[in-house]
XYZ file of C-alpha atoms in Angstrom:
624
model
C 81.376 -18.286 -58.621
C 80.896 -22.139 -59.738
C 77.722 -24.022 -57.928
C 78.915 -25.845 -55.189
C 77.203 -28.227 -52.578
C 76.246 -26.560 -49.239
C 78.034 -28.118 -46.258
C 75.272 -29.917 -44.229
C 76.300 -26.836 -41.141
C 75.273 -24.648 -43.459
C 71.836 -26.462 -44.555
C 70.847 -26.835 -41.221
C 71.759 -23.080 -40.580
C 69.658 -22.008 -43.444
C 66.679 -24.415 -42.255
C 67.006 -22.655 -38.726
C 66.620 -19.843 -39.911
C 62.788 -20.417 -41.036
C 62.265 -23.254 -38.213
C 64.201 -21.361 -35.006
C 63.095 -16.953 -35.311
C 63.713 -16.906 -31.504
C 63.790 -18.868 -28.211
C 59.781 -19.421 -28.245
C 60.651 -21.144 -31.415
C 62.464 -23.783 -29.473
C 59.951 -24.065 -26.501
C 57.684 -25.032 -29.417
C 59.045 -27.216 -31.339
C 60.551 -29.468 -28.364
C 57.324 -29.142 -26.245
C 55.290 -30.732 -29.276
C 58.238 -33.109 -29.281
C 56.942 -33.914 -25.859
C 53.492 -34.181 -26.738
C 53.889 -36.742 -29.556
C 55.521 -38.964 -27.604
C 52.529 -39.394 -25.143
C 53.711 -37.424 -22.335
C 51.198 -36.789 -19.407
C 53.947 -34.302 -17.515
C 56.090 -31.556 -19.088
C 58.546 -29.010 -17.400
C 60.300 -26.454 -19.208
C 63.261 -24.342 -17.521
C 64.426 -21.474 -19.186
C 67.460 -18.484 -18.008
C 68.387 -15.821 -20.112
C 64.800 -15.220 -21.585
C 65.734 -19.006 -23.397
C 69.333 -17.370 -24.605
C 71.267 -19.401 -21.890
C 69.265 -21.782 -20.990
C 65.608 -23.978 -22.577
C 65.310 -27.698 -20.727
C 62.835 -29.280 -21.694
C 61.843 -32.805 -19.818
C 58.781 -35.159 -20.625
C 58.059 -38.673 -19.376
C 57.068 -39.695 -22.368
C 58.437 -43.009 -24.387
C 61.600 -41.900 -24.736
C 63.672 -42.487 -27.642
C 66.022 -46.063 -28.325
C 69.609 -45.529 -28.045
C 70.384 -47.137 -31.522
C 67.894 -44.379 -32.737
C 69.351 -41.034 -30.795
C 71.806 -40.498 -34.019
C 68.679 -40.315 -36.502
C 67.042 -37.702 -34.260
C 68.869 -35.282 -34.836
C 69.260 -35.917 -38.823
C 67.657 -33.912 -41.091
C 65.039 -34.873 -42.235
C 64.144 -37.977 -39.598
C 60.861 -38.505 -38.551
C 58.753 -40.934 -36.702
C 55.444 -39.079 -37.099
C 54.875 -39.407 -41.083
C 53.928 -42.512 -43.052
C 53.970 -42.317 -46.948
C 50.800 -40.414 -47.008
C 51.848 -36.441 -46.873
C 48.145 -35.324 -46.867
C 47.380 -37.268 -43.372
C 49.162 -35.480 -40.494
C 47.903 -36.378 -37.045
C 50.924 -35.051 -35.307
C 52.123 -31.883 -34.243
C 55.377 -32.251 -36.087
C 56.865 -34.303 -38.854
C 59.064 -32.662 -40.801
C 62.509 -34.181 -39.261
C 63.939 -30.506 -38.717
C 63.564 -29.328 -35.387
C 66.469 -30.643 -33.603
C 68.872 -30.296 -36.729
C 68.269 -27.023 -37.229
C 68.179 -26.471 -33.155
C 71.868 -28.218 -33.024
C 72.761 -26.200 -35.542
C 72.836 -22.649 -34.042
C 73.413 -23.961 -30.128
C 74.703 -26.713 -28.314
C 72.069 -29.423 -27.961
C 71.681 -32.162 -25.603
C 69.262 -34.934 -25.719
C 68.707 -37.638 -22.589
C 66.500 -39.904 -22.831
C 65.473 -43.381 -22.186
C 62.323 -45.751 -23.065
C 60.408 -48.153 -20.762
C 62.035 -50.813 -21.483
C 65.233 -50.012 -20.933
C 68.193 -50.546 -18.338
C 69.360 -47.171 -18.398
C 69.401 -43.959 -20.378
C 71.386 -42.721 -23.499
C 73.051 -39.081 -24.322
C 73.849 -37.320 -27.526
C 75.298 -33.681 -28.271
C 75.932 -31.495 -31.004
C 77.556 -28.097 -30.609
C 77.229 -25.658 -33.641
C 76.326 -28.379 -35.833
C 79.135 -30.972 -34.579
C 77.775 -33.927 -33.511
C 79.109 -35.587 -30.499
C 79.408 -39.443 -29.946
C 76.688 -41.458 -28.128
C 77.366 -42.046 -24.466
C 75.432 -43.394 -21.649
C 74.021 -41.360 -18.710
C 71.476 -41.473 -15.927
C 67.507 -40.857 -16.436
C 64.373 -41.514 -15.761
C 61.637 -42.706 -18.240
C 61.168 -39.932 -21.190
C 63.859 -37.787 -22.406
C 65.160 -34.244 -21.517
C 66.500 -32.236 -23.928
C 68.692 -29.149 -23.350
C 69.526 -26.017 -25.599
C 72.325 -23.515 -24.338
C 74.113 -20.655 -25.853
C 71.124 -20.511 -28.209
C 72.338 -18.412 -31.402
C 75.966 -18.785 -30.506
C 76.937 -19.989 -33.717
C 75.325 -17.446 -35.691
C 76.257 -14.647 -33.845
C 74.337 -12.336 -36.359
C 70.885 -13.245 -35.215
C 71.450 -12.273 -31.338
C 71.270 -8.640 -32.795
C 67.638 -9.332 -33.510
C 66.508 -10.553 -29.852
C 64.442 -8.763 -27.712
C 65.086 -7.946 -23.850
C 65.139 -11.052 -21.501
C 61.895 -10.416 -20.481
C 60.144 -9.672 -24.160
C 61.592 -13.241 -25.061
C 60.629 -14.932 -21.651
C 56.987 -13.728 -22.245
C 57.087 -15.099 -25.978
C 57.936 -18.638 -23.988
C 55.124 -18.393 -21.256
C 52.511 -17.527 -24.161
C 53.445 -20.248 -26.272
C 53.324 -22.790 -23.605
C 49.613 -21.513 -22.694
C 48.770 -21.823 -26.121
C 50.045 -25.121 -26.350
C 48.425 -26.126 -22.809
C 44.732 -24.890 -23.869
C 44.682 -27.594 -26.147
C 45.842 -30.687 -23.859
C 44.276 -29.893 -20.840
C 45.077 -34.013 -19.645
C 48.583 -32.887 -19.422
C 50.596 -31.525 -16.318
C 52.697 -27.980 -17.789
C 55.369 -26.741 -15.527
C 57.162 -23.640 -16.689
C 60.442 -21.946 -14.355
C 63.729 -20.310 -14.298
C 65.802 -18.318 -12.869
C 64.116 -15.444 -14.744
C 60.709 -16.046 -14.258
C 58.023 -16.485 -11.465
C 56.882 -20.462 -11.820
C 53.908 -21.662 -14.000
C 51.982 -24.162 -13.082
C 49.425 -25.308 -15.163
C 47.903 -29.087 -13.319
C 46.649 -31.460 -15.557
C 42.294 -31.860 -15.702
C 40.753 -34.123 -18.273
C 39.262 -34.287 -21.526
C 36.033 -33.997 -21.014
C 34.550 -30.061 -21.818
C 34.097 -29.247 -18.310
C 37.780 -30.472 -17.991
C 38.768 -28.583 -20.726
C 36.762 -25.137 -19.593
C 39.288 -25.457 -16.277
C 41.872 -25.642 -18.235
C 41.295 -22.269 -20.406
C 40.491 -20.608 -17.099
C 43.700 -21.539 -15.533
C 45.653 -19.883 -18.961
C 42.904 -17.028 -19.739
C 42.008 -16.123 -15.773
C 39.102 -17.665 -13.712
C 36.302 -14.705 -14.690
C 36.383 -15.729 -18.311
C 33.990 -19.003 -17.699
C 31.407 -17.022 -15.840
C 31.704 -14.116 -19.204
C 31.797 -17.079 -22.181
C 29.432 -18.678 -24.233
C 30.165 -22.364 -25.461
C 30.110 -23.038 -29.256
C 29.121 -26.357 -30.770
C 28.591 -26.339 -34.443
C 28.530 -28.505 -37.602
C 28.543 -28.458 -41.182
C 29.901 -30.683 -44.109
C 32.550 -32.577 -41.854
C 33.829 -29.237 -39.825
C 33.387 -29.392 -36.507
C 33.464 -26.132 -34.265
C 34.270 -26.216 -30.653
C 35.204 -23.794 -27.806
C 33.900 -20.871 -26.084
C 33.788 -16.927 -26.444
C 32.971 -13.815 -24.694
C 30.226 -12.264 -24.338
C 30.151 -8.589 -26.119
C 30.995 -6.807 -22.942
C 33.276 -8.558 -21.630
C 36.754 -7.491 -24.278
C 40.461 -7.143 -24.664
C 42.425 -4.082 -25.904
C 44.149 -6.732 -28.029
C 43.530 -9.742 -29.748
C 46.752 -11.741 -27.778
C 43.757 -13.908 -26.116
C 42.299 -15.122 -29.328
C 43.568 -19.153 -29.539
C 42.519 -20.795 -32.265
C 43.525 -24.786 -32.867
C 43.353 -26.737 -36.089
C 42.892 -30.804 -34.920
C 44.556 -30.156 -31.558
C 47.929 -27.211 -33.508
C 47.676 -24.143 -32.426
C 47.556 -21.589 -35.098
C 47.993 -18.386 -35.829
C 45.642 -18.015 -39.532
C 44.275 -14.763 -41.083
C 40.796 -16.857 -42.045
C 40.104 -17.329 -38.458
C 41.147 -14.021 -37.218
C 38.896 -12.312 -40.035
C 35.522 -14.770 -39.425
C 35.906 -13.860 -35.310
C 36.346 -10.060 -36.531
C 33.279 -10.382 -38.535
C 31.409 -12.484 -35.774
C 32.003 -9.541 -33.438
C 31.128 -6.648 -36.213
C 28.428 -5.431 -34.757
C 29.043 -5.589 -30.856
C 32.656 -4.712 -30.456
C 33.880 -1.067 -30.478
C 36.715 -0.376 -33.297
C 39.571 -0.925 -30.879
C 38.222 -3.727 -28.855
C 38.503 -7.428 -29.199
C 36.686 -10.755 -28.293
C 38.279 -13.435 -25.908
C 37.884 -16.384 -27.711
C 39.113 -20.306 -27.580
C 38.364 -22.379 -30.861
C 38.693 -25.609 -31.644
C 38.090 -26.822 -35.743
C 38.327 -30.468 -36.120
C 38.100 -31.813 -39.909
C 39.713 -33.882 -42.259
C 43.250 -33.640 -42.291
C 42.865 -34.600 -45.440
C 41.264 -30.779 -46.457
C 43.664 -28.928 -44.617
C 47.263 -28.460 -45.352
C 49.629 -27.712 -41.849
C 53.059 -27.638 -44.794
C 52.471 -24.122 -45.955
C 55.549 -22.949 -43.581
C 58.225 -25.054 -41.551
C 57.306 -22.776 -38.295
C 53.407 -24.611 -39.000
C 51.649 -21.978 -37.451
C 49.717 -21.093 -40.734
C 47.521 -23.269 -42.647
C 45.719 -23.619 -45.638
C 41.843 -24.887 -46.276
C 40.686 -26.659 -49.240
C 37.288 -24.743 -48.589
C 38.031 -21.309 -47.028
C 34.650 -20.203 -47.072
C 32.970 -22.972 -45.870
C 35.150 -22.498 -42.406
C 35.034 -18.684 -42.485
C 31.018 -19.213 -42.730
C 30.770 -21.595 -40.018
C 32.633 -19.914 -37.449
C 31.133 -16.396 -38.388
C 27.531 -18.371 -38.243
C 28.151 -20.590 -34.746
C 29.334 -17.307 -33.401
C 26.164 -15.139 -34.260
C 24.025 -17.608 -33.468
C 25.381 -18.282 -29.972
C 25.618 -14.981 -29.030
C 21.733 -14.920 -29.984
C 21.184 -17.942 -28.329
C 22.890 -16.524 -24.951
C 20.087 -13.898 -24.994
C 21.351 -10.179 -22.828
C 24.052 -10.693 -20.035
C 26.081 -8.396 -18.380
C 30.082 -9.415 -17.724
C 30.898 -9.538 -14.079
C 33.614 -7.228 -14.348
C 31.187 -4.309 -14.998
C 29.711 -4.844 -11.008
C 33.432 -4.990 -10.076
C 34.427 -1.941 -11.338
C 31.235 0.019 -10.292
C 32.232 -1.468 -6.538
C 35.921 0.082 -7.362
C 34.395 3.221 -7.918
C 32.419 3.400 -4.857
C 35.618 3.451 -2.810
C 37.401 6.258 -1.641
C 40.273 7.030 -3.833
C 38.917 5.050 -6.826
C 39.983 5.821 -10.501
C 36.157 6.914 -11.954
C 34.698 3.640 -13.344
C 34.434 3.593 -17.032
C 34.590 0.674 -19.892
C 36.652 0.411 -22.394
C 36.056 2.659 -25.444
C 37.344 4.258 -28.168
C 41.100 5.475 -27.345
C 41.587 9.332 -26.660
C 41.230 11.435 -29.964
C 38.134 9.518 -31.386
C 35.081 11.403 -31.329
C 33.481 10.584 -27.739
C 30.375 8.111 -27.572
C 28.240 11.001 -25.826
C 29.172 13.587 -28.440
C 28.296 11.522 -31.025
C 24.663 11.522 -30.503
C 24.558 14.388 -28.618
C 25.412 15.891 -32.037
C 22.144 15.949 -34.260
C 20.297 17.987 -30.740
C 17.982 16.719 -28.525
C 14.732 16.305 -31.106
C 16.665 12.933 -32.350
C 16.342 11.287 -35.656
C 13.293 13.106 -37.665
C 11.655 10.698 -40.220
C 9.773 13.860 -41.982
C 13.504 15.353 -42.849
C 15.494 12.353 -43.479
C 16.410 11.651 -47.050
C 17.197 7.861 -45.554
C 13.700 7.495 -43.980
C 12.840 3.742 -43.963
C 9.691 4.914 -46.584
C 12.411 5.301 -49.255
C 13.623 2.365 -48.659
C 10.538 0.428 -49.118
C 10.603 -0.583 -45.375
C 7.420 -1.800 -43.465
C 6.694 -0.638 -40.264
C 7.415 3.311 -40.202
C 6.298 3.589 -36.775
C 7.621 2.083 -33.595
C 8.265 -0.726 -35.345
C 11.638 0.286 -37.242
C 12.444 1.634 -33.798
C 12.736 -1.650 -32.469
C 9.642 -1.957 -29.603
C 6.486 -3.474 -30.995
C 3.278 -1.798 -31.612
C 1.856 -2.532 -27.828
C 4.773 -0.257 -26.566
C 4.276 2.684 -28.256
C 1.193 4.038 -26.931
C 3.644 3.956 -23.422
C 6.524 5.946 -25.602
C 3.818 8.535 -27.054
C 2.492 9.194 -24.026
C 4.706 11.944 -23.101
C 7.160 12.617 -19.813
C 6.256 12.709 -16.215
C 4.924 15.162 -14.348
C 7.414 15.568 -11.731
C 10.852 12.895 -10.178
C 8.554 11.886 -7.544
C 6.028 10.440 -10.082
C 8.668 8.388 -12.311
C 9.811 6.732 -9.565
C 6.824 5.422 -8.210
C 5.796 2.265 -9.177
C 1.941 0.253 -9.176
C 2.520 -3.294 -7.534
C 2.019 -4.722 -10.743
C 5.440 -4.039 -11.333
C 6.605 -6.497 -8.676
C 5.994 -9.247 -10.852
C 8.619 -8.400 -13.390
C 11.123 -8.442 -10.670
C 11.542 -12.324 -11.720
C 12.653 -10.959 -15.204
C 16.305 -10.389 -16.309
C 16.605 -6.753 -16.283
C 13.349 -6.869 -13.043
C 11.443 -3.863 -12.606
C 11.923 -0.169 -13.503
C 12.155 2.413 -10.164
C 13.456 5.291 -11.250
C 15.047 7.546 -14.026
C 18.296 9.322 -12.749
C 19.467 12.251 -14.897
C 17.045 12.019 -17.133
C 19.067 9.277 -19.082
C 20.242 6.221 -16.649
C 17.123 3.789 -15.964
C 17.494 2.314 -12.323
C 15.852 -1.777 -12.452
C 15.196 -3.916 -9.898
C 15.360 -8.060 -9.698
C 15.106 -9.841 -6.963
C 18.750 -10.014 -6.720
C 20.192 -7.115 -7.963
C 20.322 -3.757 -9.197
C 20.486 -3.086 -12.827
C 21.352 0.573 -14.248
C 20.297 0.975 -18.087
C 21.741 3.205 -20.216
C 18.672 4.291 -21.932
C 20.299 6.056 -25.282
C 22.051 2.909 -26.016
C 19.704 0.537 -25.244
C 17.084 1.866 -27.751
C 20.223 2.585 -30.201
C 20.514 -1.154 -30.657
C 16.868 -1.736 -30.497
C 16.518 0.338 -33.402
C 19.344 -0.774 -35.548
C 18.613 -4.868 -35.139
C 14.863 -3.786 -36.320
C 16.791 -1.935 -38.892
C 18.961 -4.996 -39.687
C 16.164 -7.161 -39.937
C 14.144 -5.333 -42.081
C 17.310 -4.676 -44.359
C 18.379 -8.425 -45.141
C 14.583 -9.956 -44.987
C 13.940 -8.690 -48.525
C 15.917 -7.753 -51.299
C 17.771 -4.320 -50.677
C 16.421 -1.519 -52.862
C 18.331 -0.400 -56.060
C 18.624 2.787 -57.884
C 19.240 2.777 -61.678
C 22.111 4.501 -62.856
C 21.796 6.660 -66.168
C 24.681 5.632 -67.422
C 26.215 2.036 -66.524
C 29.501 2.338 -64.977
C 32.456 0.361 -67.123
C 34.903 -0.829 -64.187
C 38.170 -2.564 -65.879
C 39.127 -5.247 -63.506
C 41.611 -8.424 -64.065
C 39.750 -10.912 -65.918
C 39.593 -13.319 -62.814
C 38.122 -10.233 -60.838
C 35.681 -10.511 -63.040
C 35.064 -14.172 -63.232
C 34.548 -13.921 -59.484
C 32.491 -10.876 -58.968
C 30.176 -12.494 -62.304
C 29.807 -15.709 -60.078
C 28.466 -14.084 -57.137
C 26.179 -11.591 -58.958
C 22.798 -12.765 -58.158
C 24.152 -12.328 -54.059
C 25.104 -8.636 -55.230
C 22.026 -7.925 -56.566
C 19.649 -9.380 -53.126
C 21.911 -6.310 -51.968
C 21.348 -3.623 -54.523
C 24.216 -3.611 -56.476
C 23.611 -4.889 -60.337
C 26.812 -5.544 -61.954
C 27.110 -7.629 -65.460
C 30.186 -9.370 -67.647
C 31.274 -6.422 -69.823
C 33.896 -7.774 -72.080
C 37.010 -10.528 -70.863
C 38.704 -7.820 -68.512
C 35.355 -5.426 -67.140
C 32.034 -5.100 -65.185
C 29.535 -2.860 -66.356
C 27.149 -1.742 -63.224
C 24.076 -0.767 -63.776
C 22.291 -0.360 -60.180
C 23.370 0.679 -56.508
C 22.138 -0.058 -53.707
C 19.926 3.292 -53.182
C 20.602 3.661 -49.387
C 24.492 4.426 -50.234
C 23.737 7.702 -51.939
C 26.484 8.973 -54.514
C 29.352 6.469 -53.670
C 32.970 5.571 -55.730
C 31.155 2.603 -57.682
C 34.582 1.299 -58.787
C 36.159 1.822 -55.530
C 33.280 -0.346 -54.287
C 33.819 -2.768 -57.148
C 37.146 -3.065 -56.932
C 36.813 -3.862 -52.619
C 34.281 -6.741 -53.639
C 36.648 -8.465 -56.048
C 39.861 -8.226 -53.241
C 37.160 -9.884 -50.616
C 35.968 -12.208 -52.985
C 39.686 -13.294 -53.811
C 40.616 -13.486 -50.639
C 37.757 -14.869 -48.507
C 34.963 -15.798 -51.038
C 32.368 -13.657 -49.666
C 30.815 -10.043 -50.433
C 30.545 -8.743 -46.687
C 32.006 -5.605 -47.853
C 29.016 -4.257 -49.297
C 27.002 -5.792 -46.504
C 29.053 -3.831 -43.966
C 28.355 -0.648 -45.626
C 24.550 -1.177 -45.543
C 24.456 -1.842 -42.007
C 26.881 1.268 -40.973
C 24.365 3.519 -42.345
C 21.602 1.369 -40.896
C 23.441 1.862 -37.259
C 24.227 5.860 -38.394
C 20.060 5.553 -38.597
C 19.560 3.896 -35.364
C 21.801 6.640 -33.328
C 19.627 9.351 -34.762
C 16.327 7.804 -34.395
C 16.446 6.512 -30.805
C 15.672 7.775 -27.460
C 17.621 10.462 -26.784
C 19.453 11.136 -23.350
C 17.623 13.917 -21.358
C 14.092 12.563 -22.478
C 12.045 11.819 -19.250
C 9.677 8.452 -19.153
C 7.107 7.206 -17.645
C 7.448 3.612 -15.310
C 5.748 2.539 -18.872
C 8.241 3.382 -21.265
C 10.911 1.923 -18.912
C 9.755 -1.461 -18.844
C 8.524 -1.366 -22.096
C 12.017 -0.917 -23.338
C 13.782 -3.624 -20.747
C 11.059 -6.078 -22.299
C 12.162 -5.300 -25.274
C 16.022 -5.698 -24.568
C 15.356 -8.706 -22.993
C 13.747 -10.124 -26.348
C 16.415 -8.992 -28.582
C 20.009 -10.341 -29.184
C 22.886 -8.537 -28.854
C 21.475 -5.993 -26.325
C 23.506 -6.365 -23.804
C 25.819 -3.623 -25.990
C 25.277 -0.785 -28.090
C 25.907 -0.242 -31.864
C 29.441 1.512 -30.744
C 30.200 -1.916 -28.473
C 29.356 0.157 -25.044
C 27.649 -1.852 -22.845
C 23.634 -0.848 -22.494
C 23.577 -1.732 -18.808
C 25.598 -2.951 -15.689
C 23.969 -5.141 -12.952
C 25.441 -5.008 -9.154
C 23.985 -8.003 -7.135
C 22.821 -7.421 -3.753
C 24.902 -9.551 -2.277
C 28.215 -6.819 -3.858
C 26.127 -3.684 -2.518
C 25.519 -5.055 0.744
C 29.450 -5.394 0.735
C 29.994 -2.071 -0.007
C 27.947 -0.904 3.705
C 29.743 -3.690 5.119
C 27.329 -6.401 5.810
C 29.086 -9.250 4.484
């Protein structure tokens, strides 16, 4: 067949193919239309699930008449000067409405301040229809029916009507989050209305409008980040650890004001969340970066939902750093959906109250340390005690309560249920504390607190578990990691840029144990492991290390295996569930919660306690 020139149709076909996937692609790309042209008020109607039917109106400055023809060329664009590298717009590539006309039959209305009256144009299936005048307010509307109709093919692909119609609604929240000044109206005859009313900029402004997208509990269960470093700036807010998703659909991320959808981000929130989150659990989370647009490139795909960093590891190490450190910062809280369920449960005919976990078929939380019997973790047996490590502190102190609490924990049980709940009046001074004052031990394993406003029930297993594995943590990453010589290096034969990259971050490898040399253009020779991983697959090991180095310019592989055995440690050596305490030990170990980060869940991502106010429990007797 000769080479021929494509028909223009056909270009613009081709280019819809990668701009338009399905009727959320439209909502997008005309609703940033909207944006860009300084609207304060957008509606978007839809029927069909967007098949029949996407209108989209703004009253924003509209478009000339003389100019209506160039708006839907390809390749037109009022958004981009000369300089490629300094987008400040949500779109300005020219092919939206091309490639939209294309495959449906467009309409655009619209008409600027200054004119006298409004101006139409069409195209149907790529056929462009004459300029005409019509009727309109300031702004422009533009409407897309028969979506697909001219590339009947891709209608085969679609989802149901209301699979598509929820692609719409989420890409108009996700587009919302990040202009909270602006008024959002979504409708149709195949969907309930959404309303989203315009706030301001300001954070507080911005914090109503995530709650109006994400629901009004997630405010009162976040943490605001602020953070800094060489020119990055990180905004937004999180959840706290207890307070998850079965999915990460409520994870918005924004790159100067886009929403995207990028693997960096996703990864850094993962590893943020490592240690807090069960498996199948995931963080609520709204981030804004704002940086250069300069290091950042929006091109990588027409759709612009992915994007590219100049320095990948600088942002993957700031978000994974403001993260940690605000969690830390936030000290132990409890989310308030934990007193709402426990209230559930009190009611007749209640489902049994239970949080989130691992799906059925995973080995339960209780069986897991229920497992190694109720003597616990033995230091005299273990072939991972911290003493062959070269850890400080055998004693209470690698179980994470200092050295003035562990004359209460060697003290022994109670002598009877009527003595454990007693309590001296001393105690009613820590009822100002977070977690208050302990009352009672039910079961031999639940802690029952008092505050002066509430009622707090500690899980006592799981609160030392995580005592025990930040000491663990701590100790592990204050000092260098100890090594054990192997008595013959191990040759691993890696790509030459493998081993470029796992030579330039070989002095971070060794801080953890692992000594690894250049052995030749294309191979590693490794010499030491870290001794706390036993007999391992060295190359396998290797091998993971260069792929995380390619890919995110970091070794947190081999820093995730140190601290699963580290939290494999802590569930053996904690308080087990069925040991009886005295009013000592109890407070002794809220103190110690209270003082430690990330105690507010377990090393499995369970939370360690759940705190009913008084004001809920005199509810439930019907007070209030």
């Amino acid at each position: 067949m000769p080479i021929r020139q494509l028909s223009e149709t056909m270009i613009n076909q081709i280019a819809a193919g990668e701009v338009i996937e399905r009727p959320a692609s439209v909502v997008k790309e005309l609703v940033e239309n909207a944006l860009d042209a300084g609207a304060s008020k957008v509606e978007v109607v839809t029927a069909g699930g967007g098949l029949n039917l996407i209108r989209v109106t703004d009253d924003g400055s509209g478009i000339p008449e003389h100019e209506l023809s160039l708006a839907i060329a390809r390749h037109c664009t009022s958004k981009l000067a000369e300089d490629i590298h300094d987008i400040r717009s949500l779109g300005f590539r020219g092919e939206a409405l091309p490639s939209i006309g294309s495959v449906s039959r467009l309409s655009i209305r619209s008409r600027t301040a200054l004119g006298d009256s409004a101006a139409e144009i069409g195209i149907e299936g790529g056929r462009i229809l004459p300029v005409r005048p019509a009727a309109a307010n300031r702004g422009t509307t533009v409407e897309v029916r028969d979506l697909f109709f001219a590339t009947p093919a891709r209608l085969k692909f679609m989802k149901g009507e209301r699979a598509e119609g929820s692609a719409i609604g989420d890409v108009v929240k996700r587009i919302a989050i990040a202009f909270p000044a602006v008024r959002f109206t979504l409708a149709g005859s195949d969907r309930s209305t959404l309303e989203l009313p315009a706030t301001d900029e300001s954070a507080e402004g911005s914090l109503r409008r995530v709650a109006q997208v994400m629901g009004a509990e997630f405010p009162d269960n976040s943490i605001a980040i602020d953070a800094m470093r060489e020119g990055v700036h990180l905004t937004g807010h999180v959840s706290i650890p207890s307070f998850t998703r079965a999915n990460a659909l409520q994870q918005y991320a924004y790159v100067n004001g886009r929403p995207v959808r990028d693997k960096l981000i996703a990864g850094a929130i993962r590893g943020a969340f490592a240690d807090v989150l069960p498996r199948d659990r995931h963080a609520v989370t709204v981030l804004f970066l704002t940086l250069d647009p300069g290091t950042v490139d929006v091109n990588v795909h027409p759709a612009k939902a992915d994007v590219r960093f100049r320095d990948p590891g600088l942002v993957r190490g700031l978000i994974v750093g403001a993260i940690r450190q605000a969690l830390a910062d936030a000290g132990i809280r409890s989310a308030t959906t934990g007193a709402a369920g426990m209230m559930a449960a009190f009611r007749p005919g209640a489902a049994p109250y239970g949080h989130g976990g691992p799906a059925n078929g995973h080995r339960s939380y209780e069986a897991s340390y229920h497992a190694s019997g109720s003597a616990g973790f033995d230091p005299a047996r273990s072939s991972q005690r911290p003493l062959d490590m070269q850890f400080d502190g055998v004693g209470f102190e690698h179980r994470g309560l200092r050295e003035p609490d562990q004359a209460a924990f060697d003290a022994g049980p109670l002598a009877s249920a009527d003595a454990r709940a007693g309590q001296s009046e001393a105690a009613e001074t820590l009822l100002g504390a977070v977690l208050g004052a302990a009352r009672a031990q039910v079961h031999e394993n639940y802690i029952v607190a008092q505050t002066r406003d509430s009622l707090v029930i500690v899980d006592q297993h799981a609160a030392h578990e995580r005592l025990v594995y930040e000491a663990l943590k701590n100790a592990l990453h204050s000092r260098p990691v100890p090594s054990q010589m192997l008595l013959l290096p191990e040759i691993i034969d890696l790509p030459e840029e493998d081993a470029e990259r796992l030579a330039m971050h070989s002095e971070t490898l060794a801080r953890f144990g692992l000594g690894i040399e250049r052995f030749g253009p294309g191979a590693v020779a490794v010499r030491e492991t870290p001794s706390m991983l036993g007999e391992t697959n060295v190359g396998q090991l290797v091998r993971d290390l260069a792929d995380e180095i390619a890919d995110n310019d970091t070794v947190e592989t081999l820093k995730e295996r140190l601290d699963k055995i580290a939290a494999t440690m802590a569930c053996h050596g904690s308080v087990r569930s069925g040991r009886r305490l005295k009013p000592e030990e109890m407070n002794a170990l809220l103190r110690q919660m209270e003082a430690t980060p990330g105690s507010g869940t377990c090393n499995h991502g369970r939370p360690t306690y759940i705190e009913l106010k008084l004001a809920d429990i005199e509810r439930l007797f019907g007070r209030r």
